[in-house]
Amino acid sequence: RHVLYTRDAGIYIAYGIECRKGNNLICSVNDISSDRDFVQRIVNKFNSYKLSPIHIFEALENELGK
């Protein structure tokens, strides 16, 4: 969860995804959506598939393109 600001949108809350292995941060993608439930559904889907972090950007493109 991040609080962000743009001139067009003003202040808004955006949600992203972190990929971790234990306590180590492997990668993160910020500002995916302001819809927390949408991002949580994506996280749950990726976790259920045990998605490798190397595929995170492609998988997100596919999800966001729906």
mmCIF file with all atom_site columns, N, CA and C in Angstrom:
data_model
loop_
_atom_site.group_PDB
_atom_site.id
_atom_site.type_symbol
_atom_site.label_atom_id
_atom_site.label_alt_id
_atom_site.label_comp_id
_atom_site.label_asym_id
_atom_site.label_entity_id
_atom_site.label_seq_id
_atom_site.pdbx_PDB_ins_code
_atom_site.Cartn_x
_atom_site.Cartn_y
_atom_site.Cartn_z
_atom_site.occupancy
_atom_site.B_iso_or_equiv
_atom_site.pdbx_formal_charge
_atom_site.auth_seq_id
_atom_site.auth_comp_id
_atom_site.auth_asym_id
_atom_site.auth_atom_id
_atom_site.pdbx_PDB_model_num
ATOM 1   N N  . ARG A 1 1  ? 0.852  -1.169  0.000   1.00 0.00 ? 1  ARG A N  1
ATOM 2   C CA . ARG A 1 1  ? 0.000  0.000   0.000   1.00 0.00 ? 1  ARG A CA 1
ATOM 3   C C  . ARG A 1 1  ? 0.895  1.229   0.000   1.00 0.00 ? 1  ARG A C  1
ATOM 4   N N  . HIS A 1 2  ? 0.625  2.114   -0.936  1.00 0.00 ? 2  HIS A N  1
ATOM 5   C CA . HIS A 1 2  ? 1.388  3.356   -1.032  1.00 0.00 ? 2  HIS A CA 1
ATOM 6   C C  . HIS A 1 2  ? 0.424  4.521   -1.219  1.00 0.00 ? 2  HIS A C  1
ATOM 7   N N  . VAL A 1 3  ? 0.724  5.622   -0.580  1.00 0.00 ? 3  VAL A N  1
ATOM 8   C CA . VAL A 1 3  ? -0.016 6.851   -0.815  1.00 0.00 ? 3  VAL A CA 1
ATOM 9   C C  . VAL A 1 3  ? 0.786  7.639   -1.834  1.00 0.00 ? 3  VAL A C  1
ATOM 10  N N  . LEU A 1 4  ? 0.148  7.938   -2.964  1.00 0.00 ? 4  LEU A N  1
ATOM 11  C CA . LEU A 1 4  ? 0.837  8.590   -4.082  1.00 0.00 ? 4  LEU A CA 1
ATOM 12  C C  . LEU A 1 4  ? 0.127  9.880   -4.470  1.00 0.00 ? 4  LEU A C  1
ATOM 13  N N  . TYR A 1 5  ? 0.797  10.671  -5.283  1.00 0.00 ? 5  TYR A N  1
ATOM 14  C CA . TYR A 1 5  ? 0.214  11.921  -5.773  1.00 0.00 ? 5  TYR A CA 1
ATOM 15  C C  . TYR A 1 5  ? 0.597  12.116  -7.225  1.00 0.00 ? 5  TYR A C  1
ATOM 16  N N  . THR A 1 6  ? -0.377 12.479  -8.019  1.00 0.00 ? 6  THR A N  1
ATOM 17  C CA . THR A 1 6  ? -0.119 12.964  -9.366  1.00 0.00 ? 6  THR A CA 1
ATOM 18  C C  . THR A 1 6  ? -0.917 14.249  -9.558  1.00 0.00 ? 6  THR A C  1
ATOM 19  N N  . ARG A 1 7  ? -0.461 15.071  -10.428 1.00 0.00 ? 7  ARG A N  1
ATOM 20  C CA . ARG A 1 7  ? -1.154 16.330  -10.687 1.00 0.00 ? 7  ARG A CA 1
ATOM 21  C C  . ARG A 1 7  ? -2.587 16.070  -11.175 1.00 0.00 ? 7  ARG A C  1
ATOM 22  N N  . ASP A 1 8  ? -2.761 15.063  -12.025 1.00 0.00 ? 8  ASP A N  1
ATOM 23  C CA . ASP A 1 8  ? -4.086 14.767  -12.576 1.00 0.00 ? 8  ASP A CA 1
ATOM 24  C C  . ASP A 1 8  ? -5.024 14.113  -11.570 1.00 0.00 ? 8  ASP A C  1
ATOM 25  N N  . ALA A 1 9  ? -4.519 13.137  -10.798 1.00 0.00 ? 9  ALA A N  1
ATOM 26  C CA . ALA A 1 9  ? -5.381 12.360  -9.894  1.00 0.00 ? 9  ALA A CA 1
ATOM 27  C C  . ALA A 1 9  ? -5.395 12.901  -8.474  1.00 0.00 ? 9  ALA A C  1
ATOM 28  N N  . GLY A 1 10 ? -4.415 13.710  -8.125  1.00 0.00 ? 10 GLY A N  1
ATOM 29  C CA . GLY A 1 10 ? -4.302 14.161  -6.746  1.00 0.00 ? 10 GLY A CA 1
ATOM 30  C C  . GLY A 1 10 ? -3.700 13.064  -5.882  1.00 0.00 ? 10 GLY A C  1
ATOM 31  N N  . ILE A 1 11 ? -4.082 13.023  -4.625  1.00 0.00 ? 11 ILE A N  1
ATOM 32  C CA . ILE A 1 11 ? -3.582 12.007  -3.700  1.00 0.00 ? 11 ILE A CA 1
ATOM 33  C C  . ILE A 1 11 ? -4.450 10.761  -3.824  1.00 0.00 ? 11 ILE A C  1
ATOM 34  N N  . TYR A 1 12 ? -3.798 9.607   -3.913  1.00 0.00 ? 12 TYR A N  1
ATOM 35  C CA . TYR A 1 12 ? -4.539 8.351   -3.996  1.00 0.00 ? 12 TYR A CA 1
ATOM 36  C C  . TYR A 1 12 ? -3.729 7.224   -3.382  1.00 0.00 ? 12 TYR A C  1
ATOM 37  N N  . ILE A 1 13 ? -4.423 6.151   -3.039  1.00 0.00 ? 13 ILE A N  1
ATOM 38  C CA . ILE A 1 13 ? -3.786 4.950   -2.489  1.00 0.00 ? 13 ILE A CA 1
ATOM 39  C C  . ILE A 1 13 ? -3.692 3.918   -3.595  1.00 0.00 ? 13 ILE A C  1
ATOM 40  N N  . ALA A 1 14 ? -2.512 3.342   -3.737  1.00 0.00 ? 14 ALA A N  1
ATOM 41  C CA . ALA A 1 14 ? -2.296 2.312   -4.749  1.00 0.00 ? 14 ALA A CA 1
ATOM 42  C C  . ALA A 1 14 ? -1.684 1.085   -4.086  1.00 0.00 ? 14 ALA A C  1
ATOM 43  N N  . TYR A 1 15 ? -1.985 -0.059  -4.659  1.00 0.00 ? 15 TYR A N  1
ATOM 44  C CA . TYR A 1 15 ? -1.497 -1.329  -4.129  1.00 0.00 ? 15 TYR A CA 1
ATOM 45  C C  . TYR A 1 15 ? -0.578 -1.991  -5.133  1.00 0.00 ? 15 TYR A C  1
ATOM 46  N N  . GLY A 1 16 ? 0.383  -2.724  -4.623  1.00 0.00 ? 16 GLY A N  1
ATOM 47  C CA . GLY A 1 16 ? 1.340  -3.416  -5.465  1.00 0.00 ? 16 GLY A CA 1
ATOM 48  C C  . GLY A 1 16 ? 1.596  -4.815  -4.944  1.00 0.00 ? 16 GLY A C  1
ATOM 49  N N  . ILE A 1 17 ? 2.609  -5.449  -5.514  1.00 0.00 ? 17 ILE A N  1
ATOM 50  C CA . ILE A 1 17 ? 2.958  -6.824  -5.185  1.00 0.00 ? 17 ILE A CA 1
ATOM 51  C C  . ILE A 1 17 ? 4.446  -6.891  -4.857  1.00 0.00 ? 17 ILE A C  1
ATOM 52  N N  . GLU A 1 18 ? 4.755  -7.649  -3.826  1.00 0.00 ? 18 GLU A N  1
ATOM 53  C CA . GLU A 1 18 ? 6.145  -7.959  -3.510  1.00 0.00 ? 18 GLU A CA 1
ATOM 54  C C  . GLU A 1 18 ? 6.352  -9.459  -3.672  1.00 0.00 ? 18 GLU A C  1
ATOM 55  N N  . CYS A 1 19 ? 7.461  -9.839  -4.263  1.00 0.00 ? 19 CYS A N  1
ATOM 56  C CA . CYS A 1 19 ? 7.852  -11.250 -4.362  1.00 0.00 ? 19 CYS A CA 1
ATOM 57  C C  . CYS A 1 19 ? 8.986  -11.462 -3.374  1.00 0.00 ? 19 CYS A C  1
ATOM 58  N N  . ARG A 1 20 ? 8.793  -12.396 -2.471  1.00 0.00 ? 20 ARG A N  1
ATOM 59  C CA . ARG A 1 20 ? 9.787  -12.657 -1.437  1.00 0.00 ? 20 ARG A CA 1
ATOM 60  C C  . ARG A 1 20 ? 10.160 -14.121 -1.399  1.00 0.00 ? 20 ARG A C  1
ATOM 61  N N  . LYS A 1 21 ? 11.389 -14.362 -1.008  1.00 0.00 ? 21 LYS A N  1
ATOM 62  C CA . LYS A 1 21 ? 11.861 -15.714 -0.703  1.00 0.00 ? 21 LYS A CA 1
ATOM 63  C C  . LYS A 1 21 ? 12.386 -15.627 0.714   1.00 0.00 ? 21 LYS A C  1
ATOM 64  N N  . GLY A 1 22 ? 11.599 -16.149 1.657   1.00 0.00 ? 22 GLY A N  1
ATOM 65  C CA . GLY A 1 22 ? 11.923 -15.950 3.065   1.00 0.00 ? 22 GLY A CA 1
ATOM 66  C C  . GLY A 1 22 ? 11.793 -14.476 3.392   1.00 0.00 ? 22 GLY A C  1
ATOM 67  N N  . ASN A 1 23 ? 12.823 -13.918 3.987   1.00 0.00 ? 23 ASN A N  1
ATOM 68  C CA . ASN A 1 23 ? 12.825 -12.487 4.308   1.00 0.00 ? 23 ASN A CA 1
ATOM 69  C C  . ASN A 1 23 ? 13.428 -11.629 3.203   1.00 0.00 ? 23 ASN A C  1
ATOM 70  N N  . ASN A 1 24 ? 13.886 -12.259 2.126   1.00 0.00 ? 24 ASN A N  1
ATOM 71  C CA . ASN A 1 24 ? 14.547 -11.520 1.047   1.00 0.00 ? 24 ASN A CA 1
ATOM 72  C C  . ASN A 1 24 ? 13.551 -11.047 -0.004  1.00 0.00 ? 24 ASN A C  1
ATOM 73  N N  . LEU A 1 25 ? 13.592 -9.755  -0.285  1.00 0.00 ? 25 LEU A N  1
ATOM 74  C CA . LEU A 1 25 ? 12.759 -9.186  -1.331  1.00 0.00 ? 25 LEU A CA 1
ATOM 75  C C  . LEU A 1 25 ? 13.404 -9.496  -2.678  1.00 0.00 ? 25 LEU A C  1
ATOM 76  N N  . ILE A 1 26 ? 12.668 -10.202 -3.537  1.00 0.00 ? 26 ILE A N  1
ATOM 77  C CA . ILE A 1 26 ? 13.164 -10.580 -4.863  1.00 0.00 ? 26 ILE A CA 1
ATOM 78  C C  . ILE A 1 26 ? 12.815 -9.495  -5.881  1.00 0.00 ? 26 ILE A C  1
ATOM 79  N N  . CYS A 1 27 ? 11.562 -9.058  -5.871  1.00 0.00 ? 27 CYS A N  1
ATOM 80  C CA . CYS A 1 27 ? 11.134 -7.970  -6.758  1.00 0.00 ? 27 CYS A CA 1
ATOM 81  C C  . CYS A 1 27 ? 9.863  -7.360  -6.199  1.00 0.00 ? 27 CYS A C  1
ATOM 82  N N  . SER A 1 28 ? 9.541  -6.163  -6.656  1.00 0.00 ? 28 SER A N  1
ATOM 83  C CA . SER A 1 28 ? 8.286  -5.530  -6.265  1.00 0.00 ? 28 SER A CA 1
ATOM 84  C C  . SER A 1 28 ? 7.756  -4.726  -7.439  1.00 0.00 ? 28 SER A C  1
ATOM 85  N N  . VAL A 1 29 ? 6.450  -4.643  -7.486  1.00 0.00 ? 29 VAL A N  1
ATOM 86  C CA . VAL A 1 29 ? 5.767  -3.852  -8.515  1.00 0.00 ? 29 VAL A CA 1
ATOM 87  C C  . VAL A 1 29 ? 4.782  -2.958  -7.772  1.00 0.00 ? 29 VAL A C  1
ATOM 88  N N  . ASN A 1 30 ? 4.978  -1.673  -7.858  1.00 0.00 ? 30 ASN A N  1
ATOM 89  C CA . ASN A 1 30 ? 4.131  -0.706  -7.165  1.00 0.00 ? 30 ASN A CA 1
ATOM 90  C C  . ASN A 1 30 ? 3.061  -0.155  -8.103  1.00 0.00 ? 30 ASN A C  1
ATOM 91  N N  . ASP A 1 31 ? 2.039  0.415   -7.512  1.00 0.00 ? 31 ASP A N  1
ATOM 92  C CA . ASP A 1 31 ? 1.004  1.166   -8.240  1.00 0.00 ? 31 ASP A CA 1
ATOM 93  C C  . ASP A 1 31 ? 0.319  0.320   -9.320  1.00 0.00 ? 31 ASP A C  1
ATOM 94  N N  . ILE A 1 32 ? -0.083 -0.897  -8.954  1.00 0.00 ? 32 ILE A N  1
ATOM 95  C CA . ILE A 1 32 ? -0.802 -1.750  -9.896  1.00 0.00 ? 32 ILE A CA 1
ATOM 96  C C  . ILE A 1 32 ? -2.241 -1.269  -10.034 1.00 0.00 ? 32 ILE A C  1
ATOM 97  N N  . SER A 1 33 ? -2.873 -0.983  -8.896  1.00 0.00 ? 33 SER A N  1
ATOM 98  C CA . SER A 1 33 ? -4.274 -0.558  -8.915  1.00 0.00 ? 33 SER A CA 1
ATOM 99  C C  . SER A 1 33 ? -4.612 0.094   -7.591  1.00 0.00 ? 33 SER A C  1
ATOM 100 N N  . SER A 1 34 ? -5.639 0.914   -7.600  1.00 0.00 ? 34 SER A N  1
ATOM 101 C CA . SER A 1 34 ? -6.155 1.471   -6.349  1.00 0.00 ? 34 SER A CA 1
ATOM 102 C C  . SER A 1 34 ? -7.229 0.555   -5.753  1.00 0.00 ? 34 SER A C  1
ATOM 103 N N  . ASP A 1 35 ? -7.536 -0.523  -6.443  1.00 0.00 ? 35 ASP A N  1
ATOM 104 C CA . ASP A 1 35 ? -8.529 -1.505  -5.990  1.00 0.00 ? 35 ASP A CA 1
ATOM 105 C C  . ASP A 1 35 ? -7.821 -2.639  -5.235  1.00 0.00 ? 35 ASP A C  1
ATOM 106 N N  . ARG A 1 36 ? -7.868 -2.573  -3.916  1.00 0.00 ? 36 ARG A N  1
ATOM 107 C CA . ARG A 1 36 ? -7.167 -3.552  -3.079  1.00 0.00 ? 36 ARG A CA 1
ATOM 108 C C  . ARG A 1 36 ? -7.640 -4.969  -3.360  1.00 0.00 ? 36 ARG A C  1
ATOM 109 N N  . ASP A 1 37 ? -8.944 -5.169  -3.493  1.00 0.00 ? 37 ASP A N  1
ATOM 110 C CA . ASP A 1 37 ? -9.481 -6.508  -3.734  1.00 0.00 ? 37 ASP A CA 1
ATOM 111 C C  . ASP A 1 37 ? -8.986 -7.089  -5.057  1.00 0.00 ? 37 ASP A C  1
ATOM 112 N N  . PHE A 1 38 ? -8.883 -6.262  -6.072  1.00 0.00 ? 38 PHE A N  1
ATOM 113 C CA . PHE A 1 38 ? -8.376 -6.693  -7.380  1.00 0.00 ? 38 PHE A CA 1
ATOM 114 C C  . PHE A 1 38 ? -6.934 -7.186  -7.254  1.00 0.00 ? 38 PHE A C  1
ATOM 115 N N  . VAL A 1 39 ? -6.101 -6.404  -6.582  1.00 0.00 ? 39 VAL A N  1
ATOM 116 C CA . VAL A 1 39 ? -4.697 -6.789  -6.409  1.00 0.00 ? 39 VAL A CA 1
ATOM 117 C C  . VAL A 1 39 ? -4.594 -8.045  -5.553  1.00 0.00 ? 39 VAL A C  1
ATOM 118 N N  . GLN A 1 40 ? -5.428 -8.162  -4.529  1.00 0.00 ? 40 GLN A N  1
ATOM 119 C CA . GLN A 1 40 ? -5.404 -9.358  -3.684  1.00 0.00 ? 40 GLN A CA 1
ATOM 120 C C  . GLN A 1 40 ? -5.795 -10.602 -4.478  1.00 0.00 ? 40 GLN A C  1
ATOM 121 N N  . ARG A 1 41 ? -6.769 -10.491 -5.385  1.00 0.00 ? 41 ARG A N  1
ATOM 122 C CA . ARG A 1 41 ? -7.142 -11.628 -6.240  1.00 0.00 ? 41 ARG A CA 1
ATOM 123 C C  . ARG A 1 41 ? -5.979 -12.046 -7.132  1.00 0.00 ? 41 ARG A C  1
ATOM 124 N N  . ILE A 1 42 ? -5.241 -11.074 -7.656  1.00 0.00 ? 42 ILE A N  1
ATOM 125 C CA . ILE A 1 42 ? -4.072 -11.382 -8.485  1.00 0.00 ? 42 ILE A CA 1
ATOM 126 C C  . ILE A 1 42 ? -3.019 -12.105 -7.637  1.00 0.00 ? 42 ILE A C  1
ATOM 127 N N  . VAL A 1 43 ? -2.744 -11.591 -6.447  1.00 0.00 ? 43 VAL A N  1
ATOM 128 C CA . VAL A 1 43 ? -1.759 -12.216 -5.555  1.00 0.00 ? 43 VAL A CA 1
ATOM 129 C C  . VAL A 1 43 ? -2.171 -13.647 -5.231  1.00 0.00 ? 43 VAL A C  1
ATOM 130 N N  . ASN A 1 44 ? -3.431 -13.845 -4.904  1.00 0.00 ? 44 ASN A N  1
ATOM 131 C CA . ASN A 1 44 ? -3.913 -15.195 -4.582  1.00 0.00 ? 44 ASN A CA 1
ATOM 132 C C  . ASN A 1 44 ? -3.751 -16.134 -5.777  1.00 0.00 ? 44 ASN A C  1
ATOM 133 N N  . LYS A 1 45 ? -4.055 -15.650 -6.957  1.00 0.00 ? 45 LYS A N  1
ATOM 134 C CA . LYS A 1 45 ? -3.918 -16.458 -8.176  1.00 0.00 ? 45 LYS A CA 1
ATOM 135 C C  . LYS A 1 45 ? -2.456 -16.825 -8.413  1.00 0.00 ? 45 LYS A C  1
ATOM 136 N N  . PHE A 1 46 ? -1.569 -15.835 -8.327  1.00 0.00 ? 46 PHE A N  1
ATOM 137 C CA . PHE A 1 46 ? -0.140 -16.083 -8.548  1.00 0.00 ? 46 PHE A CA 1
ATOM 138 C C  . PHE A 1 46 ? 0.404  -17.058 -7.501  1.00 0.00 ? 46 PHE A C  1
ATOM 139 N N  . ASN A 1 47 ? -0.021 -16.895 -6.256  1.00 0.00 ? 47 ASN A N  1
ATOM 140 C CA . ASN A 1 47 ? 0.432  -17.810 -5.200  1.00 0.00 ? 47 ASN A CA 1
ATOM 141 C C  . ASN A 1 47 ? -0.070 -19.227 -5.445  1.00 0.00 ? 47 ASN A C  1
ATOM 142 N N  . SER A 1 48 ? -1.311 -19.356 -5.890  1.00 0.00 ? 48 SER A N  1
ATOM 143 C CA . SER A 1 48 ? -1.853 -20.703 -6.122  1.00 0.00 ? 48 SER A CA 1
ATOM 144 C C  . SER A 1 48 ? -1.119 -21.416 -7.252  1.00 0.00 ? 48 SER A C  1
ATOM 145 N N  . TYR A 1 49 ? -0.629 -20.643 -8.231  1.00 0.00 ? 49 TYR A N  1
ATOM 146 C CA . TYR A 1 49 ? 0.139  -21.221 -9.341  1.00 0.00 ? 49 TYR A CA 1
ATOM 147 C C  . TYR A 1 49 ? 1.625  -21.354 -9.001  1.00 0.00 ? 49 TYR A C  1
ATOM 148 N N  . LYS A 1 50 ? 2.012  -20.822 -7.822  1.00 0.00 ? 50 LYS A N  1
ATOM 149 C CA . LYS A 1 50 ? 3.434  -20.785 -7.441  1.00 0.00 ? 50 LYS A CA 1
ATOM 150 C C  . LYS A 1 50 ? 4.267  -20.112 -8.542  1.00 0.00 ? 50 LYS A C  1
ATOM 151 N N  . LEU A 1 51 ? 3.751  -18.984 -8.994  1.00 0.00 ? 51 LEU A N  1
ATOM 152 C CA . LEU A 1 51 ? 4.380  -18.229 -10.081 1.00 0.00 ? 51 LEU A CA 1
ATOM 153 C C  . LEU A 1 51 ? 5.796  -17.816 -9.710  1.00 0.00 ? 51 LEU A C  1
ATOM 154 N N  . SER A 1 52 ? 6.738  -18.091 -10.586 1.00 0.00 ? 52 SER A N  1
ATOM 155 C CA . SER A 1 52 ? 8.117  -17.678 -10.386 1.00 0.00 ? 52 SER A CA 1
ATOM 156 C C  . SER A 1 52 ? 8.224  -16.159 -10.573 1.00 0.00 ? 52 SER A C  1
ATOM 157 N N  . PRO A 1 53 ? 9.014  -15.487 -9.742  1.00 0.00 ? 53 PRO A N  1
ATOM 158 C CA . PRO A 1 53 ? 9.181  -14.033 -9.893  1.00 0.00 ? 53 PRO A CA 1
ATOM 159 C C  . PRO A 1 53 ? 9.657  -13.601 -11.283 1.00 0.00 ? 53 PRO A C  1
ATOM 160 N N  . ILE A 1 54 ? 10.344 -14.469 -12.000 1.00 0.00 ? 54 ILE A N  1
ATOM 161 C CA . ILE A 1 54 ? 10.816 -14.058 -13.331 1.00 0.00 ? 54 ILE A CA 1
ATOM 162 C C  . ILE A 1 54 ? 9.653  -13.867 -14.302 1.00 0.00 ? 54 ILE A C  1
ATOM 163 N N  . HIS A 1 55 ? 8.469  -14.363 -13.955 1.00 0.00 ? 55 HIS A N  1
ATOM 164 C CA . HIS A 1 55 ? 7.297  -14.232 -14.824 1.00 0.00 ? 55 HIS A CA 1
ATOM 165 C C  . HIS A 1 55 ? 6.312  -13.176 -14.340 1.00 0.00 ? 55 HIS A C  1
ATOM 166 N N  . ILE A 1 56 ? 6.657  -12.459 -13.282 1.00 0.00 ? 56 ILE A N  1
ATOM 167 C CA . ILE A 1 56 ? 5.702  -11.544 -12.663 1.00 0.00 ? 56 ILE A CA 1
ATOM 168 C C  . ILE A 1 56 ? 5.221  -10.449 -13.613 1.00 0.00 ? 56 ILE A C  1
ATOM 169 N N  . PHE A 1 57 ? 6.118  -9.857  -14.378 1.00 0.00 ? 57 PHE A N  1
ATOM 170 C CA . PHE A 1 57 ? 5.719  -8.744  -15.242 1.00 0.00 ? 57 PHE A CA 1
ATOM 171 C C  . PHE A 1 57 ? 4.825  -9.215  -16.386 1.00 0.00 ? 57 PHE A C  1
ATOM 172 N N  . GLU A 1 58 ? 5.161  -10.334 -16.982 1.00 0.00 ? 58 GLU A N  1
ATOM 173 C CA . GLU A 1 58 ? 4.325  -10.891 -18.054 1.00 0.00 ? 58 GLU A CA 1
ATOM 174 C C  . GLU A 1 58 ? 2.954  -11.289 -17.513 1.00 0.00 ? 58 GLU A C  1
ATOM 175 N N  . ALA A 1 59 ? 2.931  -11.923 -16.359 1.00 0.00 ? 59 ALA A N  1
ATOM 176 C CA . ALA A 1 59 ? 1.660  -12.344 -15.762 1.00 0.00 ? 59 ALA A CA 1
ATOM 177 C C  . ALA A 1 59 ? 0.803  -11.131 -15.397 1.00 0.00 ? 59 ALA A C  1
ATOM 178 N N  . LEU A 1 60 ? 1.429  -10.078 -14.905 1.00 0.00 ? 60 LEU A N  1
ATOM 179 C CA . LEU A 1 60 ? 0.671  -8.856  -14.599 1.00 0.00 ? 60 LEU A CA 1
ATOM 180 C C  . LEU A 1 60 ? 0.106  -8.216  -15.854 1.00 0.00 ? 60 LEU A C  1
ATOM 181 N N  . GLU A 1 61 ? 0.880  -8.179  -16.911 1.00 0.00 ? 61 GLU A N  1
ATOM 182 C CA . GLU A 1 61 ? 0.378  -7.659  -18.185 1.00 0.00 ? 61 GLU A CA 1
ATOM 183 C C  . GLU A 1 61 ? -0.857 -8.424  -18.623 1.00 0.00 ? 61 GLU A C  1
ATOM 184 N N  . ASN A 1 62 ? -0.800 -9.748  -18.498 1.00 0.00 ? 62 ASN A N  1
ATOM 185 C CA . ASN A 1 62 ? -1.946 -10.562 -18.877 1.00 0.00 ? 62 ASN A CA 1
ATOM 186 C C  . ASN A 1 62 ? -3.167 -10.257 -18.015 1.00 0.00 ? 62 ASN A C  1
ATOM 187 N N  . GLU A 1 63 ? -2.960 -10.114 -16.713 1.00 0.00 ? 63 GLU A N  1
ATOM 188 C CA . GLU A 1 63 ? -4.073 -9.814  -15.804 1.00 0.00 ? 63 GLU A CA 1
ATOM 189 C C  . GLU A 1 63 ? -4.653 -8.426  -16.049 1.00 0.00 ? 63 GLU A C  1
ATOM 190 N N  . LEU A 1 64 ? -3.802 -7.451  -16.269 1.00 0.00 ? 64 LEU A N  1
ATOM 191 C CA . LEU A 1 64 ? -4.266 -6.082  -16.463 1.00 0.00 ? 64 LEU A CA 1
ATOM 192 C C  . LEU A 1 64 ? -4.915 -5.885  -17.825 1.00 0.00 ? 64 LEU A C  1
ATOM 193 N N  . GLY A 1 65 ? -4.588 -6.755  -18.770 1.00 0.00 ? 65 GLY A N  1
ATOM 194 C CA . GLY A 1 65 ? -5.164 -6.656  -20.110 1.00 0.00 ? 65 GLY A CA 1
ATOM 195 C C  . GLY A 1 65 ? -6.544 -7.260  -20.222 1.00 0.00 ? 65 GLY A C  1
ATOM 196 N N  . LYS A 1 66 ? -7.026 -7.904  -19.165 1.00 0.00 ? 66 LYS A N  1
ATOM 197 C CA . LYS A 1 66 ? -8.346 -8.557  -19.212 1.00 0.00 ? 66 LYS A CA 1
ATOM 198 C C  . LYS A 1 66 ? -9.453 -7.553  -19.142 1.00 0.00 ? 66 LYS A C  1
#
